[in-house]
Structure formats: C-alpha cells, structure tokens
Amino acid sequence: MSAAPSNVGPREGSAIDDRYRAFLETVSHLRSRLHRYCSRMTGSPLDGEDIMQEALLEAYRKLDDLDKPSALGSWLFRIAHNRAIDFLRRRELRPAVEAAFADDELVDFTTTGDPGVAHAIERLVLRLPPKERACVLLKDVFDYPLAEIAELTETTIGGVKAALFRARTKLAALPEDAGSVPAMRTDPQRAELLRLYVERFNQRDWDGVRDLVSADARLQVYERFEGLMRESPYFLRNEQWLPWLAMVATIGSEDVVVILRETEGRMLPGAVVRIETSGDRIVGVRDYRHCPWVNRGIVRLFENRSLPWTV
C-alpha cells in the first residue's frame, strides 16, 4: 500500500480529508467487528467508538508499515487492541480489575465446554483483567486462531491457552448478578448543564445553548468535523433534523444526550452526543450520528426500553 502523509486525515477545524474518507470506505467491512471488540474491551459502546476512531487514524497514518494488504484485518485489530489497553491504563481501570484476581496461578489448559460461557462473556467480560479479556474475546467471540491471538497480545500460544483457562474459569464462577453496571454518582452541576442543554436544544434556542459552552469548547462529529465548536455551524445544521427531540439517557453508567428523529412515523434515536463539562461550562461535544454501529445498538435499547430516559 502507498504511504499516507502524517499530516493528512481529519484536519484541525475542517472537514476530514478526502483520502482519509476513502480509507474508511476501504475498511468499512471490518469496522463493525472492530467496534464490537473495542466496546467489549472498554465496557462502553461510546468508548469503543472513540478507541476505534483512534485506531483507524493511526492505521491510516502508518499504512506504509503494512507489508501485506491481506493482513489488514489482523493489523487493525492489533492497533485497536493496543489502543484499548492504553485506554484502560489511562483510566486506571487495570489495577482495580486485576486486584480482584490477585491470587491467579498458571494452570494447564483445558476447555470448559460450557455452552453458557459464550453468554457470560457478553455480560461479564469486564470482570477479567485486560489480557484475559482480550484472549477470551478474540477466541470465544471472534474465533481467532491461537497463533494470531498470541501475536496480537504479544504472548505465546501457551500463554494464550493459560489466559483462556483462567478467564473461562472465572466467568463460570461469577454470580448471576455480577454483570450489573454499578451506578455512577451524579454530579449535580453536570446534571443541570445537561438539563439546560436539552431544554434549550428542544426550544431551538441556539444562543441559549451557546451560553452554556466555553469559548474554546472542542467539537467532534466523527468522520465529519474536528476542531473548535465556534468554527462549525453545528447547531444550525441540527435544524435539518426537524422534527426531533433531545433527551438525556443513561448508557452504562454515563449520562449522554440522545437525539430522537422521526423515522417512518416513529421517533427513534438518530444521534448520541457525549457532553464533556468542567464546572458550569460545556467544554467538549462528541457527536456519534455518523457511526451506524453505535446508533443501531442505541435504537435496539430504546425499542426494548432498556435505557433510563429523562426529558
């Protein structure tokens, strides 16, 4: 593959580069699986999308390092895996998770053969340390060969087998309610900012919305724009979505804004918006409306009424 200059891709304060958009189209067949993996590693579909976007941009900028185009899928998974591990380290989640299993010992590999393990993975995988989490996802969910898992996680086949045994044993031993998400303490100031954002958004009071936003607030509309919010006609473009309704929803343990748009006579989620706050101001907005795998999952949750929604 030809090299991509390091200064191309999403440009500061502008739409993304056409060449980067072409790259995204080239790897579109891999992105749903990448997002699923990143989401399971991080425990959030939104964090998973953030990690996947970082991985895609890194891959684009390092295309010259890829010797065999046929290895693109494994190469992207490796980059995404490393980004997910970095994310866990930044959030200081790894020590907390690993501390719960500090008495691990290496054991010989045997498969559990338990048909309930696959279901438990989906609910409980975050209870595993990151290496075991990655191994069990790659093997039991994505069916990667042991040799590829070993290469991706930078270990040996024996190490993968041992990690799989430990992971499967822990998953099988966890209680039924172990997959529940702990409630997050609500910051009253943040909750009030979200309430005002939604209220003014629904009233089309764009000046009122801007009053909530800091002068140097960052905006990311994935695969469309990245830069300062004041340099984008973000709120005016939302007029094109009429009729719609903004609501606050809790996804996992995080409060976000979900924009419902009329679709075939029904109001369904059309965009998920992550709001970053500092004190009494909004300092960042990440809009996932162009991320179909994120929105499809939110639509399913909405139709099943599995999310706590508040107006």
Coordinates of C-alpha atoms in Angstrom, one line a residue:
M1 CA 0.0 0.0 0.0
S2 CA 1.2 3.5 -0.6
A3 CA 2.1 5.7 2.3
A4 CA -0.2 8.3 3.7
P5 CA 1.5 11.6 4.8
S6 CA 1.3 12.1 8.5
N7 CA -0.4 15.4 8.2
V8 CA -3.5 14.1 6.4
G9 CA -6.6 12.7 7.8
P10 CA -9.0 14.8 10.0
R11 CA -7.7 18.3 9.7
E12 CA -7.9 20.8 12.6
G13 CA -11.1 22.9 12.3
S14 CA -12.3 21.4 9.0
A15 CA -14.0 18.5 7.3
I16 CA -11.9 15.3 7.1
D17 CA -9.5 14.8 4.3
D18 CA -11.0 13.0 1.2
R19 CA -8.2 10.5 1.2
Y20 CA -8.9 9.5 4.7
R21 CA -12.6 9.1 3.9
A22 CA -11.6 6.8 1.1
F23 CA -9.5 4.8 3.5
L24 CA -12.5 4.5 5.9
E25 CA -14.6 3.2 3.0
T26 CA -11.9 0.6 2.2
V27 CA -12.0 -0.8 5.7
S28 CA -15.8 -0.5 6.2
H29 CA -16.2 -4.3 6.2
L30 CA -14.0 -4.6 9.3
R31 CA -15.4 -1.7 11.3
S32 CA -18.4 -3.4 12.9
R33 CA -16.2 -6.2 14.3
L34 CA -13.6 -3.7 15.4
H35 CA -16.2 -1.6 17.2
R36 CA -17.6 -4.7 19.0
Y37 CA -14.2 -5.7 20.2
C38 CA -13.3 -2.2 21.4
S39 CA -16.6 -1.8 23.1
R40 CA -16.2 -5.1 25.0
M41 CA -12.7 -4.2 26.0
T42 CA -13.6 -0.8 27.3
G43 CA -17.1 -1.6 28.6
S44 CA -18.8 1.2 26.6
P45 CA -20.1 1.4 23.0
L46 CA -19.1 5.1 23.1
D47 CA -15.6 4.5 24.5
G48 CA -15.3 1.6 22.0
E49 CA -16.1 4.0 19.1
D50 CA -13.5 6.5 20.4
I51 CA -10.9 3.8 20.6
M52 CA -11.8 2.5 17.1
Q53 CA -11.6 6.0 15.6
E54 CA -8.1 6.5 17.1
A55 CA -7.0 3.1 15.8
L56 CA -8.3 3.9 12.3
L57 CA -6.5 7.2 12.2
E58 CA -3.3 5.6 13.5
A59 CA -3.5 2.8 10.9
Y60 CA -4.1 5.4 8.1
R61 CA -1.0 7.3 9.1
K62 CA 1.1 4.1 9.2
L63 CA -0.1 2.4 6.0
D64 CA 3.4 2.3 4.8
D65 CA 4.2 -0.2 7.6
L66 CA 1.7 -2.7 6.3
D67 CA 3.7 -5.2 4.1
K68 CA 0.8 -7.4 3.1
P69 CA -2.6 -5.9 2.3
S70 CA -4.1 -9.3 3.1
A71 CA -3.1 -8.8 6.7
L72 CA -5.1 -5.6 7.0
G73 CA -7.7 -7.1 9.4
S74 CA -5.2 -8.5 11.9
W75 CA -3.1 -5.4 11.7
L76 CA -6.1 -3.2 12.5
F77 CA -7.1 -5.4 15.4
R78 CA -3.6 -5.2 16.8
I79 CA -3.7 -1.4 16.7
A80 CA -7.2 -1.3 18.2
H81 CA -6.1 -3.8 20.9
N82 CA -3.1 -1.6 21.9
R83 CA -5.2 1.5 22.0
A84 CA -7.8 -0.3 24.2
I85 CA -5.0 -1.3 26.6
D86 CA -3.7 2.2 26.7
F87 CA -7.2 3.5 27.4
L88 CA -7.5 1.1 30.4
R89 CA -4.2 2.3 31.7
R90 CA -5.1 5.9 31.4
R91 CA -8.4 5.4 33.2
E92 CA -6.5 3.4 35.9
L93 CA -9.0 0.6 35.5
R94 CA -6.4 -2.1 35.1
P95 CA -5.1 -2.2 38.7
A96 CA -8.7 -2.2 40.1
V97 CA -9.8 -5.1 37.9
E98 CA -6.6 -7.1 38.4
A99 CA -6.7 -6.7 42.2
A100 CA -9.9 -8.7 42.3
F101 CA -8.0 -11.7 40.9
A102 CA -4.6 -11.2 42.6
D103 CA -4.4 -15.0 43.5
D104 CA -4.1 -16.1 39.9
E105 CA -1.8 -19.0 39.2
L106 CA -0.8 -20.6 35.9
V107 CA -2.7 -23.8 35.1
D108 CA -2.8 -26.3 32.3
F109 CA -5.2 -25.5 29.5
T110 CA -8.4 -27.4 29.2
T111 CA -11.6 -26.2 27.5
T112 CA -14.7 -25.7 29.7
G113 CA -17.0 -27.0 27.1
D114 CA -19.7 -25.0 28.8
P115 CA -22.3 -23.6 26.4
G116 CA -23.2 -20.9 28.9
V117 CA -19.7 -19.4 28.6
A118 CA -20.4 -17.5 25.4
H119 CA -23.4 -15.8 27.0
A120 CA -21.4 -15.0 30.1
I121 CA -18.7 -13.4 28.0
E122 CA -21.2 -10.7 26.7
R123 CA -22.3 -9.8 30.3
L124 CA -19.2 -10.4 32.4
V125 CA -16.1 -9.9 30.3
L126 CA -15.2 -6.6 32.1
R127 CA -14.7 -8.6 35.3
L128 CA -11.5 -10.0 33.7
P129 CA -8.0 -8.5 33.6
P130 CA -7.3 -6.9 30.2
K131 CA -5.1 -9.7 28.9
E132 CA -7.6 -12.4 29.7
R133 CA -10.4 -10.2 28.5
A134 CA -8.7 -9.8 25.1
C135 CA -7.9 -13.5 24.8
V136 CA -11.4 -14.7 25.6
L137 CA -13.0 -12.1 23.3
L138 CA -10.7 -13.0 20.4
K139 CA -11.1 -16.7 20.8
D140 CA -14.7 -17.2 22.0
V141 CA -16.4 -14.3 20.3
F142 CA -14.3 -13.6 17.2
D143 CA -12.9 -17.2 16.7
Y144 CA -9.3 -16.1 16.1
P145 CA -6.7 -18.9 15.8
L146 CA -4.5 -19.2 18.9
A147 CA -1.4 -18.2 16.9
E148 CA -2.9 -14.9 15.8
I149 CA -4.1 -14.2 19.3
A150 CA -0.6 -14.8 20.7
E151 CA 0.8 -12.4 18.1
L152 CA -1.8 -9.7 18.7
T153 CA -1.4 -9.8 22.5
E154 CA 2.4 -10.2 22.3
T155 CA 2.5 -13.5 24.2
T156 CA 2.9 -17.2 23.4
I157 CA 0.3 -19.8 22.4
G158 CA 0.9 -21.4 25.8
G159 CA 0.2 -18.0 27.4
V160 CA -3.0 -17.6 25.5
K161 CA -4.2 -21.1 26.5
A162 CA -3.5 -20.3 30.1
A163 CA -5.2 -17.0 29.9
L164 CA -8.2 -18.6 28.3
F165 CA -8.5 -21.2 31.0
R166 CA -8.3 -18.7 33.8
A167 CA -10.8 -16.4 32.1
R168 CA -13.3 -19.2 31.4
T169 CA -13.0 -20.5 35.0
K170 CA -13.6 -17.0 36.5
L171 CA -16.6 -16.4 34.2
A172 CA -18.2 -19.7 35.1
A173 CA -17.7 -19.0 38.8
L174 CA -19.2 -15.5 38.8
P175 CA -22.6 -15.0 40.4
E176 CA -25.6 -14.2 38.2
D177 CA -25.8 -10.6 39.2
A178 CA -22.1 -9.9 38.5
G179 CA -22.8 -8.4 35.2
S180 CA -24.7 -5.4 36.5
V181 CA -23.3 -2.0 36.0
P182 CA -22.6 0.0 39.2
A183 CA -24.5 3.2 39.5
M184 CA -22.4 6.4 38.9
R185 CA -22.6 9.2 41.4
T186 CA -24.4 12.1 39.7
D187 CA -22.6 15.5 39.6
P188 CA -25.4 18.0 40.3
Q189 CA -23.7 20.7 38.3
R190 CA -23.2 18.4 35.3
A191 CA -26.8 17.2 35.6
E192 CA -28.1 20.7 35.5
L193 CA -25.9 21.5 32.5
L194 CA -27.3 18.5 30.6
R195 CA -30.9 19.5 31.6
L196 CA -30.4 23.1 30.3
Y197 CA -28.7 21.8 27.1
V198 CA -31.6 19.6 26.3
E199 CA -34.2 22.2 27.2
R200 CA -32.7 24.9 25.1
F201 CA -31.9 22.4 22.3
N202 CA -35.5 21.4 22.1
Q203 CA -36.6 25.1 22.1
R204 CA -34.2 25.8 19.2
D205 CA -32.6 28.4 21.4
W206 CA -29.2 28.3 19.9
D207 CA -28.0 31.4 21.6
G208 CA -29.0 29.9 24.9
V209 CA -27.1 26.7 24.1
R210 CA -24.0 28.7 23.2
D211 CA -24.2 30.4 26.6
L212 CA -23.6 27.0 28.2
V213 CA -20.5 26.4 26.0
S214 CA -17.0 27.6 26.8
A215 CA -15.3 29.8 24.2
D216 CA -12.7 27.1 23.5
A217 CA -15.0 24.1 23.5
R218 CA -14.0 21.3 21.3
L219 CA -16.4 19.6 18.8
Q220 CA -16.0 16.2 17.2
V221 CA -18.6 15.0 14.7
Y222 CA -17.0 11.7 13.9
E223 CA -15.9 11.4 10.3
R224 CA -17.2 14.9 9.5
F225 CA -15.5 17.5 11.7
E226 CA -13.0 18.0 14.4
G227 CA -12.0 21.4 15.9
L228 CA -13.3 24.3 17.8
M229 CA -17.1 24.4 18.2
R230 CA -17.2 28.1 17.3
E231 CA -15.8 27.3 13.9
S232 CA -18.6 24.9 13.0
P233 CA -22.3 25.7 12.1
Y234 CA -23.1 22.7 14.3
F235 CA -26.3 23.9 15.9
L236 CA -27.7 25.4 12.7
R237 CA -27.2 22.1 10.9
N238 CA -29.4 20.4 13.5
E239 CA -32.3 22.3 12.1
Q240 CA -32.1 19.9 9.1
W241 CA -33.1 17.1 11.5
L242 CA -36.6 18.5 12.2
P243 CA -38.7 17.2 13.7
W244 CA -36.6 15.8 16.5
L245 CA -36.4 15.8 20.3
A246 CA -33.3 15.8 22.5
M247 CA -33.4 13.7 25.7
V248 CA -31.0 12.7 28.5
A249 CA -30.3 9.0 28.6
T250 CA -28.0 6.8 30.8
I251 CA -25.9 4.5 28.8
G252 CA -24.0 2.1 31.0
S253 CA -23.1 4.4 33.8
E254 CA -22.8 7.6 31.8
D255 CA -25.4 10.3 31.1
V256 CA -25.5 11.4 27.5
V257 CA -27.8 13.3 25.1
V258 CA -29.8 11.3 22.6
I259 CA -31.5 13.0 19.7
L260 CA -34.7 11.3 18.6
R261 CA -35.6 11.8 14.9
E262 CA -38.8 10.9 13.2
T263 CA -38.2 7.8 11.2
E264 CA -41.1 6.1 9.4
G265 CA -43.7 7.8 11.6
R266 CA -41.8 6.9 14.9
M267 CA -39.3 8.9 17.0
L268 CA -36.1 6.8 17.1
P269 CA -32.6 7.6 18.2
G270 CA -30.7 9.2 15.4
A271 CA -27.7 10.6 17.3
V272 CA -25.8 10.0 20.5
V273 CA -24.0 13.1 21.8
R274 CA -21.4 12.9 24.6
I275 CA -21.1 16.1 26.6
E276 CA -17.9 17.0 28.5
T277 CA -18.2 19.5 31.3
S278 CA -16.0 21.5 33.5
G279 CA -17.5 23.5 36.3
D280 CA -20.5 25.4 34.9
R281 CA -19.5 25.2 31.3
I282 CA -19.6 22.6 28.5
V283 CA -16.0 22.2 27.2
G284 CA -16.5 19.4 24.7
V285 CA -19.1 17.7 22.4
R286 CA -18.7 14.4 20.6
D287 CA -21.4 13.5 18.2
Y288 CA -21.8 9.9 17.0
R289 CA -24.6 10.4 14.5
H290 CA -22.4 9.1 11.6
C291 CA -21.4 5.9 13.5
P292 CA -24.1 3.4 12.4
W293 CA -23.0 0.5 14.7
V294 CA -23.3 2.8 17.8
N295 CA -26.8 4.1 16.7
R296 CA -28.1 0.7 15.8
G297 CA -27.4 -0.5 19.4
I298 CA -29.0 2.5 20.9
V299 CA -32.1 2.0 18.7
R300 CA -32.4 -1.6 20.0
L301 CA -32.1 -0.5 23.6
F302 CA -34.7 2.3 23.0
E303 CA -37.1 -0.1 21.4
N304 CA -36.7 -2.5 24.3
R305 CA -37.0 0.4 26.7
S306 CA -33.7 -0.8 28.3
L307 CA -32.4 2.7 28.9
P308 CA -33.3 5.1 31.7
W309 CA -34.6 8.1 29.7
T310 CA -35.4 11.6 31.1
V311 CA -36.6 14.7 29.4

